[in-house]
Tab-separated table of C-alpha atoms and ligand atoms in Angstrom:
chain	number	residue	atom	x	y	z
A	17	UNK	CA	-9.206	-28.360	-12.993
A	18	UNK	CA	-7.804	-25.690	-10.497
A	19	UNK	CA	-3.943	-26.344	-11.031
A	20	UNK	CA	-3.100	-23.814	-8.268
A	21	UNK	CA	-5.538	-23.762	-5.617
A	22	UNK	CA	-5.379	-21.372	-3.045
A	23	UNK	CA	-6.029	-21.914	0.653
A	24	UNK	CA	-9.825	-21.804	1.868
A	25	UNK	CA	-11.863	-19.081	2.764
A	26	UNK	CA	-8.459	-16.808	0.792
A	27	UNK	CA	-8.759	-12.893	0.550
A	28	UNK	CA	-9.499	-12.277	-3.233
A	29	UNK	CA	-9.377	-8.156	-3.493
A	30	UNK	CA	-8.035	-5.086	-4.818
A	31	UNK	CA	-6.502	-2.315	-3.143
A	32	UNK	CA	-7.370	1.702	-3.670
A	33	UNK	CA	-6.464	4.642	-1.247
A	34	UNK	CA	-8.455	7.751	-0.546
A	35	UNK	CA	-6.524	10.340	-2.762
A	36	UNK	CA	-5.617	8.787	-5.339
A	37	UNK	CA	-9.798	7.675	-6.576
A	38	UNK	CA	-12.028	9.843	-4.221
A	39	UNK	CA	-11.767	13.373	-5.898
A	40	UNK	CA	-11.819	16.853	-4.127
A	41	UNK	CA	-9.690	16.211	-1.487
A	42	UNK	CA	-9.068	19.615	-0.925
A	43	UNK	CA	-7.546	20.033	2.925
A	44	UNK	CA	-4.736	17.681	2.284
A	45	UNK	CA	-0.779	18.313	1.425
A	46	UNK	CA	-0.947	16.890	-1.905
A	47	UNK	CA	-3.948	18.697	-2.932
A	48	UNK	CA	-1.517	21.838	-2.199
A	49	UNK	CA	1.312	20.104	-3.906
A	50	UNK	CA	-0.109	19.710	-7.158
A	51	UNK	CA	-1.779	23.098	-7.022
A	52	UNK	CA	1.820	24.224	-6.668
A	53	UNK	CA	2.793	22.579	-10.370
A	54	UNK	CA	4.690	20.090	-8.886
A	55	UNK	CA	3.314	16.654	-10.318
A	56	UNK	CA	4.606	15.667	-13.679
A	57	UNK	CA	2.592	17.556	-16.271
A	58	UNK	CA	1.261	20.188	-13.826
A	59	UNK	CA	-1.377	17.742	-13.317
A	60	UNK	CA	-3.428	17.983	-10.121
A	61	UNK	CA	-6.008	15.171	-8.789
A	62	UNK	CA	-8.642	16.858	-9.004
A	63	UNK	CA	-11.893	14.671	-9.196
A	64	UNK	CA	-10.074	12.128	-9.774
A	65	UNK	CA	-12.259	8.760	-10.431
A	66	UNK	CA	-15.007	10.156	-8.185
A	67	UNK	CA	-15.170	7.301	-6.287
A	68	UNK	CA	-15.957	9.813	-3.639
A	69	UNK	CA	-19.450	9.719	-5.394
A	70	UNK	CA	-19.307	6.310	-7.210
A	71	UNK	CA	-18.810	3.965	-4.210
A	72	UNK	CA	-21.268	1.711	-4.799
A	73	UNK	CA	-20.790	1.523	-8.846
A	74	UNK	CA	-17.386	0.780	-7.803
A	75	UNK	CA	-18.129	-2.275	-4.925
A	76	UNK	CA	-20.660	-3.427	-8.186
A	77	UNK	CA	-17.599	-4.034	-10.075
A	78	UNK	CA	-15.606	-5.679	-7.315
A	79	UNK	CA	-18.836	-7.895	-6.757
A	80	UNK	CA	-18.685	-8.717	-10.612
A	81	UNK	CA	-14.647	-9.858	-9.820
A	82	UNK	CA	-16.002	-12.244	-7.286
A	83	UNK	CA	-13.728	-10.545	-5.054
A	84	UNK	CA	-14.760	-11.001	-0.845
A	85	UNK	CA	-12.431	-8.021	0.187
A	86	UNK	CA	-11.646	-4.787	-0.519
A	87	UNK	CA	-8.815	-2.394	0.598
A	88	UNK	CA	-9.352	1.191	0.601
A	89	UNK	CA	-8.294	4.267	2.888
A	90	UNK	CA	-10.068	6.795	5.361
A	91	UNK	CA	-8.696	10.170	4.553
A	92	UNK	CA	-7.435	11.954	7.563
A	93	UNK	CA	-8.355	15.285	6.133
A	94	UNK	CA	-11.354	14.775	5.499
A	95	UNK	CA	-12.176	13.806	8.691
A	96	UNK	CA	-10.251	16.128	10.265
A	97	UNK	CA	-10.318	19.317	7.855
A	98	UNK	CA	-8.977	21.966	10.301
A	99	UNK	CA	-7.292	20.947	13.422
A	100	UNK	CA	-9.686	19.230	15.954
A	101	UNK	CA	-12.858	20.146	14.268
A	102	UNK	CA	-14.140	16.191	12.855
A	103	UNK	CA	-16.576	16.436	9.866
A	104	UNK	CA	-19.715	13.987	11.396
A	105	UNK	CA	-20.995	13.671	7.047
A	106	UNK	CA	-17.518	12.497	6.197
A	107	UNK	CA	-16.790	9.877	9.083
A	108	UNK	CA	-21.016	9.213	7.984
A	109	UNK	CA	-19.748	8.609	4.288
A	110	UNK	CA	-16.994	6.069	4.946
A	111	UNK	CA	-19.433	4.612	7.301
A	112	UNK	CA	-21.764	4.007	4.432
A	113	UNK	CA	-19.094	2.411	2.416
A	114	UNK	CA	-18.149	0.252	4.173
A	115	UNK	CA	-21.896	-1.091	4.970
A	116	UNK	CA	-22.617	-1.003	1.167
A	117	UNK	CA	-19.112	-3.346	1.189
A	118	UNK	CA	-20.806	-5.529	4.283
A	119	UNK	CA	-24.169	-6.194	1.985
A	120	UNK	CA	-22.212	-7.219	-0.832
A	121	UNK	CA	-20.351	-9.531	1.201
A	122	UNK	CA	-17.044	-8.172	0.940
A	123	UNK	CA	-14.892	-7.519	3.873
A	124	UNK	CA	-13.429	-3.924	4.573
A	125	UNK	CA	-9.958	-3.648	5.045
A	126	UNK	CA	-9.082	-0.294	6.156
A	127	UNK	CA	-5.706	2.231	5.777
A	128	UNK	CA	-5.936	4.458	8.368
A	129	UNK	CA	-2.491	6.480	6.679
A	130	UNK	CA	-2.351	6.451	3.099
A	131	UNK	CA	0.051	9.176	2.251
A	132	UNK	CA	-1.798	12.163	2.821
A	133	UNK	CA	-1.589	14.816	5.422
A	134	UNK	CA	-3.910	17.169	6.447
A	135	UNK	CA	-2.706	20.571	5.492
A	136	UNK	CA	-3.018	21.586	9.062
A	137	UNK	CA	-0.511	18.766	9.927
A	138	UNK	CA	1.830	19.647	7.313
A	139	UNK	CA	1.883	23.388	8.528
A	140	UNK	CA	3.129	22.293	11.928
A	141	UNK	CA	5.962	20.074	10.563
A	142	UNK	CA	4.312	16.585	9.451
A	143	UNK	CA	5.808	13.327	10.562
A	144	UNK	CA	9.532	14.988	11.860
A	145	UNK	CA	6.663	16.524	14.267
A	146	UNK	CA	6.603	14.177	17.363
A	147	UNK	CA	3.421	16.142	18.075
A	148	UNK	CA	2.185	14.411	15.264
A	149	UNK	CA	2.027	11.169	16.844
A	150	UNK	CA	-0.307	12.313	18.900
A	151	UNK	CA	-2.873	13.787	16.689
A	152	UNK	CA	-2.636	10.953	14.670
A	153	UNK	CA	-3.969	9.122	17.198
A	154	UNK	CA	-6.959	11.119	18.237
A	155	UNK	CA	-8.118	10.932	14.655
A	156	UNK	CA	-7.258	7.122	14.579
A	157	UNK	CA	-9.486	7.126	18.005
A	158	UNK	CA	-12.176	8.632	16.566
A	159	UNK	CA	-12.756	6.621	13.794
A	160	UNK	CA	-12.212	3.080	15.349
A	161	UNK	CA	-14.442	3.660	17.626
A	162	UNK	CA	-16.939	5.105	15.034
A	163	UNK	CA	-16.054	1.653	13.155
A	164	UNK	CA	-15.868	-0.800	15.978
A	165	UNK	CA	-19.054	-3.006	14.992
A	166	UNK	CA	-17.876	-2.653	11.112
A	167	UNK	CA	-14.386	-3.294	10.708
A	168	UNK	CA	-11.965	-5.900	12.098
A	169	UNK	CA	-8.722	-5.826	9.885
A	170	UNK	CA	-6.655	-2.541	10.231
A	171	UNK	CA	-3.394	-1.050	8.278
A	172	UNK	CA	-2.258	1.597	10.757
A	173	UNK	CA	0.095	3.246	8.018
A	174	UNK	CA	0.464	2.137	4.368
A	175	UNK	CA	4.321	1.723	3.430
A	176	UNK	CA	5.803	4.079	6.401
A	177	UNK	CA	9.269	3.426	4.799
A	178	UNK	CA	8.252	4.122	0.898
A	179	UNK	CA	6.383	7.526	2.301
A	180	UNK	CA	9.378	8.291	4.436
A	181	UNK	CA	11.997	7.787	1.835
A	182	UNK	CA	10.006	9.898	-0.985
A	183	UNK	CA	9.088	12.194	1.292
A	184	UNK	CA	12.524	13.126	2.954
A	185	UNK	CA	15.158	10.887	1.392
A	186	UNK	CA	14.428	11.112	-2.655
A	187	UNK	CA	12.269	14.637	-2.388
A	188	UNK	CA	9.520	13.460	-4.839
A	189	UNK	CA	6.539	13.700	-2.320
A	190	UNK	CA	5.738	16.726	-0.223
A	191	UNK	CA	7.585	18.047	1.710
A	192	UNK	CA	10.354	17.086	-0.829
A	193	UNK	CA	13.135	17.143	1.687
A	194	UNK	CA	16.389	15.313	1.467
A	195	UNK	CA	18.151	14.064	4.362
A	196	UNK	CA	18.906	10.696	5.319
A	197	UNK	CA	19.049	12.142	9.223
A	198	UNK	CA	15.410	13.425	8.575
A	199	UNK	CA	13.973	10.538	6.750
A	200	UNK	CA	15.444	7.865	9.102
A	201	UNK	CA	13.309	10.766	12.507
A	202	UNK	CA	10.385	10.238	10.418
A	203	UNK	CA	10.150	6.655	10.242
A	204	UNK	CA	10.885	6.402	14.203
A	205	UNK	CA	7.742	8.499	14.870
A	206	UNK	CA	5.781	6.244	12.341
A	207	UNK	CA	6.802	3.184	14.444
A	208	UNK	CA	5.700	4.797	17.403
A	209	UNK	CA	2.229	5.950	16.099
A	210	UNK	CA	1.447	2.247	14.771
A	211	UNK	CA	2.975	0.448	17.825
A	212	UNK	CA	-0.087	3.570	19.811
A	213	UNK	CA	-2.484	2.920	17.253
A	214	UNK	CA	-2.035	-0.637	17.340
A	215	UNK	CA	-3.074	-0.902	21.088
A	216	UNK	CA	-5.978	1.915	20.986
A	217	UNK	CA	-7.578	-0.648	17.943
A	218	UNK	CA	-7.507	-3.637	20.441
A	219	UNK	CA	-8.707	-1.951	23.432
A	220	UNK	CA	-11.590	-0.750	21.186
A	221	UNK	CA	-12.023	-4.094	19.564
A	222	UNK	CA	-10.555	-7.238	20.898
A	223	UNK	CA	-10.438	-9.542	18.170
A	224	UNK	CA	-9.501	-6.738	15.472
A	225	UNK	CA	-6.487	-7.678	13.100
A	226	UNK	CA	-4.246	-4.554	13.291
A	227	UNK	CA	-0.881	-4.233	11.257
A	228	UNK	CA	0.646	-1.805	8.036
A	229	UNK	CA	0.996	-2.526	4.407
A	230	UNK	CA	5.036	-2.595	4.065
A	231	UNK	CA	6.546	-1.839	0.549
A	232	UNK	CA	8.900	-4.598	0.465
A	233	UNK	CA	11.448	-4.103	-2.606
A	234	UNK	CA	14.406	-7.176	-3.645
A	235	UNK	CA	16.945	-5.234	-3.373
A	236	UNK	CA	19.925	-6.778	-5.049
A	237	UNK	CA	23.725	-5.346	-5.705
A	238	UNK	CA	23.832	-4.327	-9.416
A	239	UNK	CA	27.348	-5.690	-9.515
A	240	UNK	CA	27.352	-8.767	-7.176
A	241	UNK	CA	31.050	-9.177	-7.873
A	242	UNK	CA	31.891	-5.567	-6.594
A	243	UNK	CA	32.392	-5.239	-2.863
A	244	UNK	CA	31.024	-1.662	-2.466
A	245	UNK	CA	27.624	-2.906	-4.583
A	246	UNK	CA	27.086	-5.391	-1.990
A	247	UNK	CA	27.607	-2.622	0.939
A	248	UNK	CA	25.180	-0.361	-1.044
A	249	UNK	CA	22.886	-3.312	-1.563
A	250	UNK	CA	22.695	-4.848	1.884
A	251	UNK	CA	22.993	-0.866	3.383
A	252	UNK	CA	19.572	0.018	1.023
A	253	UNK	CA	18.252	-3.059	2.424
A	254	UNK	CA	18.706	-2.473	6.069
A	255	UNK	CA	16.829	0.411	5.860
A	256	UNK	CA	14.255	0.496	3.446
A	257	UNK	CA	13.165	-3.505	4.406
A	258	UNK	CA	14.342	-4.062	7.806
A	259	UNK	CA	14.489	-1.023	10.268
A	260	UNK	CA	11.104	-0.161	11.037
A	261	UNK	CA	9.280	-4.209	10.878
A	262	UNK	CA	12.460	-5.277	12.710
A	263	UNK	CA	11.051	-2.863	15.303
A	264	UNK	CA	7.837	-4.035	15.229
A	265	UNK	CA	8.971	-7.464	16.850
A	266	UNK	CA	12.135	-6.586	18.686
A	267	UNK	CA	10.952	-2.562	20.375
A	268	UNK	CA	14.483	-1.787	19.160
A	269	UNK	CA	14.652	1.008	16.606
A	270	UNK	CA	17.868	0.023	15.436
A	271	UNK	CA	19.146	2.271	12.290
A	272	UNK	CA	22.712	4.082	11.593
A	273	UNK	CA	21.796	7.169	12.759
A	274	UNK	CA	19.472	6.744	14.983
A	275	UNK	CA	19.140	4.080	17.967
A	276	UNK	CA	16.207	3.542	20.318
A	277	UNK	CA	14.479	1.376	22.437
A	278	UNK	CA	10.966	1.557	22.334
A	279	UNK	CA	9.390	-0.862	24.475
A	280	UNK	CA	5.560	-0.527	23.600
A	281	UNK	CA	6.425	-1.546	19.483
A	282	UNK	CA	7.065	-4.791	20.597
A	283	UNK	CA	4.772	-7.613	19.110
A	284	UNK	CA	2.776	-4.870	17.520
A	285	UNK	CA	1.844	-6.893	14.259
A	286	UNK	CA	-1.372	-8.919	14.055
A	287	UNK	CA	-0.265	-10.204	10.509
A	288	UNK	CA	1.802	-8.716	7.944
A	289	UNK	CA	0.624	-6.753	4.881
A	290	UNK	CA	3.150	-7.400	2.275
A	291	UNK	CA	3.252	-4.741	-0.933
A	292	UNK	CA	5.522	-5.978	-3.803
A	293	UNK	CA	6.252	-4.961	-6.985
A	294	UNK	CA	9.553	-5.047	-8.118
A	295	UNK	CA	13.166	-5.559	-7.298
A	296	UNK	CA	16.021	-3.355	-7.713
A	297	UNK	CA	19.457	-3.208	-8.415
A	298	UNK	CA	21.712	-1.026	-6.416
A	299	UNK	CA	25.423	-0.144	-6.245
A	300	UNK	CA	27.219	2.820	-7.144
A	301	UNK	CA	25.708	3.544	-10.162
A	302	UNK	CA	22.249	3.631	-9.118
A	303	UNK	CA	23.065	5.041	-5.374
A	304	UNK	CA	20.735	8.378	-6.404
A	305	UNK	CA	18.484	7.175	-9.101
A	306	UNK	CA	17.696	3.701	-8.247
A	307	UNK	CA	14.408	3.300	-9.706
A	308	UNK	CA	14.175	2.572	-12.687
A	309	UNK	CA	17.383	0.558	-13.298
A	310	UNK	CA	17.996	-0.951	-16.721
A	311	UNK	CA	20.629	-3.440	-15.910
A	312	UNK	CA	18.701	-6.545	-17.140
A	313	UNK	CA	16.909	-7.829	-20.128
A	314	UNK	CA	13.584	-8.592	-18.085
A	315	UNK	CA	10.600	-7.122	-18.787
A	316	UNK	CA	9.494	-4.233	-17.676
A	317	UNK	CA	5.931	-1.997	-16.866
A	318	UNK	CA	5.009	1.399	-18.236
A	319	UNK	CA	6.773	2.556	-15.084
A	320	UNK	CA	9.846	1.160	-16.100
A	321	UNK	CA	10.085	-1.347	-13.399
A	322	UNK	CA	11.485	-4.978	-13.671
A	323	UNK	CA	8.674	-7.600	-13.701
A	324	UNK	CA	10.344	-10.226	-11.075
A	325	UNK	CA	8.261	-12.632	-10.154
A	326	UNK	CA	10.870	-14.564	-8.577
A	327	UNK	CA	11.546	-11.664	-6.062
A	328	UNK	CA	7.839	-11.927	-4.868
A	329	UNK	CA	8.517	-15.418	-4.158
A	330	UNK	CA	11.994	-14.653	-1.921
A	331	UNK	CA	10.227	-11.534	-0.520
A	332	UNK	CA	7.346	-13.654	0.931
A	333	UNK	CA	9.468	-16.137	2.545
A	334	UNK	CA	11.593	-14.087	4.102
A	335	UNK	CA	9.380	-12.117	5.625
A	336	UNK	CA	7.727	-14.781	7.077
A	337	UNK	CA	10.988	-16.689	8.391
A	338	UNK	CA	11.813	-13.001	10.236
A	339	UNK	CA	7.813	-12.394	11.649
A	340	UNK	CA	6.209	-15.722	11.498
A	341	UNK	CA	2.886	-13.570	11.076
A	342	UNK	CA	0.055	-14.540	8.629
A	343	UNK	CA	0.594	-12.439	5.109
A	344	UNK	CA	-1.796	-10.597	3.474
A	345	UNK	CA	-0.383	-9.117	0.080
A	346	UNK	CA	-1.754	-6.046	0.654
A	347	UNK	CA	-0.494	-4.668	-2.838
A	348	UNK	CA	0.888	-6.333	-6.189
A	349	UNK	CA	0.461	-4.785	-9.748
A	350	UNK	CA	2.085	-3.465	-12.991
A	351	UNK	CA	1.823	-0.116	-14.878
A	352	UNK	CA	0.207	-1.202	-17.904
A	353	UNK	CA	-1.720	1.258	-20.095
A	354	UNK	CA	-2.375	-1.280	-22.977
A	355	UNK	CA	-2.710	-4.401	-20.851
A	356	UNK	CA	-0.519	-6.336	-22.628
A	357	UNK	CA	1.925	-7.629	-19.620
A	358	UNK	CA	-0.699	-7.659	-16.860
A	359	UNK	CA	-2.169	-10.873	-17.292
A	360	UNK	CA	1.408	-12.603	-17.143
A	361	UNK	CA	1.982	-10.512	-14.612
A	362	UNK	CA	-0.791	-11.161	-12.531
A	363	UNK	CA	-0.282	-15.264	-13.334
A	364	UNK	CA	3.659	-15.393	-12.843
A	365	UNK	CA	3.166	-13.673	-9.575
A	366	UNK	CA	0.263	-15.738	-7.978
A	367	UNK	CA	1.803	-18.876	-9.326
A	368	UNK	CA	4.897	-17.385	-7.400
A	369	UNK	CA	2.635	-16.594	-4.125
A	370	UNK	CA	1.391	-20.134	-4.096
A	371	UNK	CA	4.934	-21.699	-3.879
A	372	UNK	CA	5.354	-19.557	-1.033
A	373	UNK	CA	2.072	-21.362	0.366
A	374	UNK	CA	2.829	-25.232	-0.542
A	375	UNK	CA	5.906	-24.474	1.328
A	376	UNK	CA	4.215	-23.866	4.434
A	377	UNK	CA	3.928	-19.759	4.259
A	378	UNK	CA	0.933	-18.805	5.946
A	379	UNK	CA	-0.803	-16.207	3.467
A	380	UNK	CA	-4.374	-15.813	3.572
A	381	UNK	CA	-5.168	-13.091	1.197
A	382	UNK	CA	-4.402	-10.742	-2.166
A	383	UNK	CA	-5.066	-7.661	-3.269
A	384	UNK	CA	-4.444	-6.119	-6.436
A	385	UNK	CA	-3.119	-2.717	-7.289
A	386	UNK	CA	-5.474	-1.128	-8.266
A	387	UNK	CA	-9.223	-2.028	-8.837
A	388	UNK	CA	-9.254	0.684	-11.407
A	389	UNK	CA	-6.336	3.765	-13.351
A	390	UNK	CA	-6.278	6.246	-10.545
A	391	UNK	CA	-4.348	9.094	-9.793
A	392	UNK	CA	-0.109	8.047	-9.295
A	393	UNK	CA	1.329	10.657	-6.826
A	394	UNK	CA	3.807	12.328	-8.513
A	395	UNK	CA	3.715	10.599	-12.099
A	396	UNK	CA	-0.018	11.576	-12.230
A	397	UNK	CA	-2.679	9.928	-14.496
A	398	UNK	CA	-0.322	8.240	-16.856
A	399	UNK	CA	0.569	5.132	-14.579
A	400	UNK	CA	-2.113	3.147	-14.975
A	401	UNK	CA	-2.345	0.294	-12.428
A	402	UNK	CA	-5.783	-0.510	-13.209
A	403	UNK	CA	-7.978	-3.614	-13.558
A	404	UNK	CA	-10.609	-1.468	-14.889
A	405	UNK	CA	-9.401	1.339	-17.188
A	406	UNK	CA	-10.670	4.403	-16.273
A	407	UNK	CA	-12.202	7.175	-18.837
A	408	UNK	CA	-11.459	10.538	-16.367
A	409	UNK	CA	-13.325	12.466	-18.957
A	410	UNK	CA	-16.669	10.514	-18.314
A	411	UNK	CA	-15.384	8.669	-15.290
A	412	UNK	CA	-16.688	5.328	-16.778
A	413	UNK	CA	-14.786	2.032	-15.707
A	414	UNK	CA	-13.843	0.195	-18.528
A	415	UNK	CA	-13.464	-3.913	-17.931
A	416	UNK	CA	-10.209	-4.739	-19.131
A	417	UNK	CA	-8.833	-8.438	-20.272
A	418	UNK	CA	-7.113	-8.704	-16.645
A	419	UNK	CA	-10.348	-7.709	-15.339
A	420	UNK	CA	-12.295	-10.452	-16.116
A	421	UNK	CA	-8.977	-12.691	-15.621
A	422	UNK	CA	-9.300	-12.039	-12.288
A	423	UNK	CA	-12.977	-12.638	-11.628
A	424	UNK	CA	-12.229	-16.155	-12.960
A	425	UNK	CA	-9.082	-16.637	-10.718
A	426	UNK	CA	-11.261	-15.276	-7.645
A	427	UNK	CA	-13.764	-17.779	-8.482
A	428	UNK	CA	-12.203	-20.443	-8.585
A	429	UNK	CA	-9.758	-19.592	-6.017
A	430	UNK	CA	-6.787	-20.285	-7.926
A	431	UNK	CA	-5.354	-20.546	-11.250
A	432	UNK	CA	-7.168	-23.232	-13.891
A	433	UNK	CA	-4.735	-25.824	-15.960
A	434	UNK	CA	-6.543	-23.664	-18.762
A	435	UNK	CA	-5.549	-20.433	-17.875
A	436	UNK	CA	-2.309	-21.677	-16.543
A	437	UNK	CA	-1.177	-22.941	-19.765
A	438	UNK	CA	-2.561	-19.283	-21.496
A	439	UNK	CA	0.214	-17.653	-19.686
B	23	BGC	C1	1.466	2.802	-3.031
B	23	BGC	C2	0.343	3.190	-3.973
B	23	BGC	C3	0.882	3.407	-5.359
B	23	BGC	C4	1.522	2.118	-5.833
B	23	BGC	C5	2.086	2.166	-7.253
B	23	BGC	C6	2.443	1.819	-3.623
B	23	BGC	O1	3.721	2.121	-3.201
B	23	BGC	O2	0.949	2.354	-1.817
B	23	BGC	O3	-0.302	4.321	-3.461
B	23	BGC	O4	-0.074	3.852	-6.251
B	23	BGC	O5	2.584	1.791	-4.987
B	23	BGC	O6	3.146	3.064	-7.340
């Protein structure tokens, strides 16, 4: 007996992006970036998991997870290697894809932003560029209207405020600045290329489904008891969960540093994509390294973040009470080389979701992060967020026990008494 059924006709996926599985994404910042020794181990992406090549071994395997969607990413620089000039084979490629995803009866749902930067971009100042708004947009033209028959549900930009905060706050991504002032510019011209790209997908489709994937974090005071802990905590939260969505549904930019009123971001969200993982703990303590904190005894991933299912639960409900959009969880997963706290994880934090639901949340999807080990930004191959283990040697995808837990969870569209009680 299904114990916790989901909603009909529910999203069952798992979510990839461009760099981090293709392979040989050459014209991009990153690509430079790890060329430059910069990841952790001098490691570089290189080929990556090939997916580039193995599409359709890899939409066999989300077929065999009786999965009905799929989230993946267009890479900018690849369609756009040098300024302008748009590569017909690779806009051809992702066209294939996402046919070979429409014969398996899965349904595309596409990142437009994942990240990456063509190097051309990056050259003229990335996102503190306000040119770059507009060259987003061509490319973003380009392909929706290439994909207009094909595609319906949209992410404009996956996580603006985790890519503007490593990216200019924390100075782990390229281009590894660190200024608040800078970070805060960044995320203003992010809001203003979704709220553009947002209307240029509707007026090329009608009834497309347009919105971001958000990285939504708990963030809790590590010292609830200590005033300045709760100013740090509510502070980190104003800015890293609130600024740019609250924009999305007010058209006020409304941050410390920076205030604006942007008219045309208003109502801009179709549904929201929700990415969770964890929840952290700030105050004083943790004010520069908040990630990974080890103020509790909860579990924790490879990664060394806190498994908290609870703080999927809050997450989901509060974003709802504040956008009263549908919710697709557009990411959720653990580092987990040996696989050993995935399938709790993967359990605690559905069983979590569907509270949300019987409480009158309206979430119509999941994906998982990731289908398969792929290449982790900065950390590079050693975070392994896979369902599938991946061999990078041989490239061969390796079914692991969370694997084939969640081909019987998509099946039967929820969680079983049986495997419930596993867990
Ligand atoms: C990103 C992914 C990343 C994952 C795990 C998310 O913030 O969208 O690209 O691999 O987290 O760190």
């Amino acid at each position: 007996m299904v114990k916790y059924e989901f909603p009909k006709n529910f999203y069952w996926g798992t979510a990839t992006s461009s760099h981090q599985i293709e392979g040989g994404n050459i014209y991009n910042d990153w690509w430079e970036f790890e060329n430059q020794g910069k990841v952790k181990d001098g490691q570089i992406s290189g080929s990556a998991c090939d997916s580039w090549n193995r599409y359709k071994e890899d939409f066999d395997l989300i077929q065999k997870l009786n999965n009905n969607a799929y989230r993946f990413s267009i890479e900018w620089s690849r369609i756009e290697p040098e300024e302008g000039k748009f590569n017909e084979e690779a806009l051809n490629r992702y066209k294939d894809m996402i046919i070979s995803l429409r014969k398996r009866n899965i349904e595309p749902f596409v990142t437009l932003h994942h990240f990456t930067n063509p190097l051309w971009i990056a050259k003229k100042g990335g996102w503190l560029n306000p040119e770059t708004i507009e060259y987003y947009l061509r490319y973003v033209e380009k392909v929706v209207n290439e994909f207009k028959d094909l595609v319906k549900y949209y992410m404009t930009i996956n996580e603006p405020n985790a890519y503007a905060f490593m990216a200019y706050l924390y100075g782990e991504f390229p281009p590894q600045e660190k200024s608040l002032k800078k970070m805060l510019k960044v995320l203003n011209h992010m809001v203003k290329a979704h709220a553009k790209a947002y209307k240029l997908i509707h007026d090329t489709r009608k009834d497309a489904e347009a919105s971001i994937a958000y990285n939504v974090l708990l963030i809790e005071p590590l010292n609830p008891k200590s005033f300045i802990d709760r100013k740090i905590a509510s502070f980190a939260d104003r800015i890293y969960n609130r600024v740019f969505i609250e924009t999305l549904i007010t058209g006020k930019f409304s941050s410390p540093l920076l205030k604006e009123n942007i008219p045309y971001a208003k109502d801009t969200l179709d549904y929201l994509g929700i990415n969770y993982y964890t929840r952290i703990l700030m105050g004083i303590k943790t004010f520069f390294n908040p990630l990974p904190n080890t103020s509790t005894d909860n579990e924790r991933s490879d990664f060394g973040w806190e498994i908290h299912p609870e703080g999927f639960y809050k997450v989901v409900k509060r974003f709802w009470e504040l956008t009263k959009k549908p919710i697709y969880i557009t990411e959720n997963g653990i580092s987990d080389a040996k696989d050993e706290r995935r399938p709790k994880y993967l359990i605690s934090h559905l069983i979590a979701l569907h509270k949300a639901i019987k409480e009158g949340v309206d979430v119509r999807g999941y994906f998982h992060w990731s289908l398969m080990d792929n290449f982790e930004w900065a950390e590079g191959f050693k975070q392994r967020f896979g369902l599938f283990e991946t061999n990078f040697d041989t490239k061969e995808r390796i079914w692991r026990k969370s694997a084939k837990l969640y081909s019987e969870i998509a099946k039967n569209n929820g969680i079983t008494e049986e495997i419930g009680s596993l867990y």
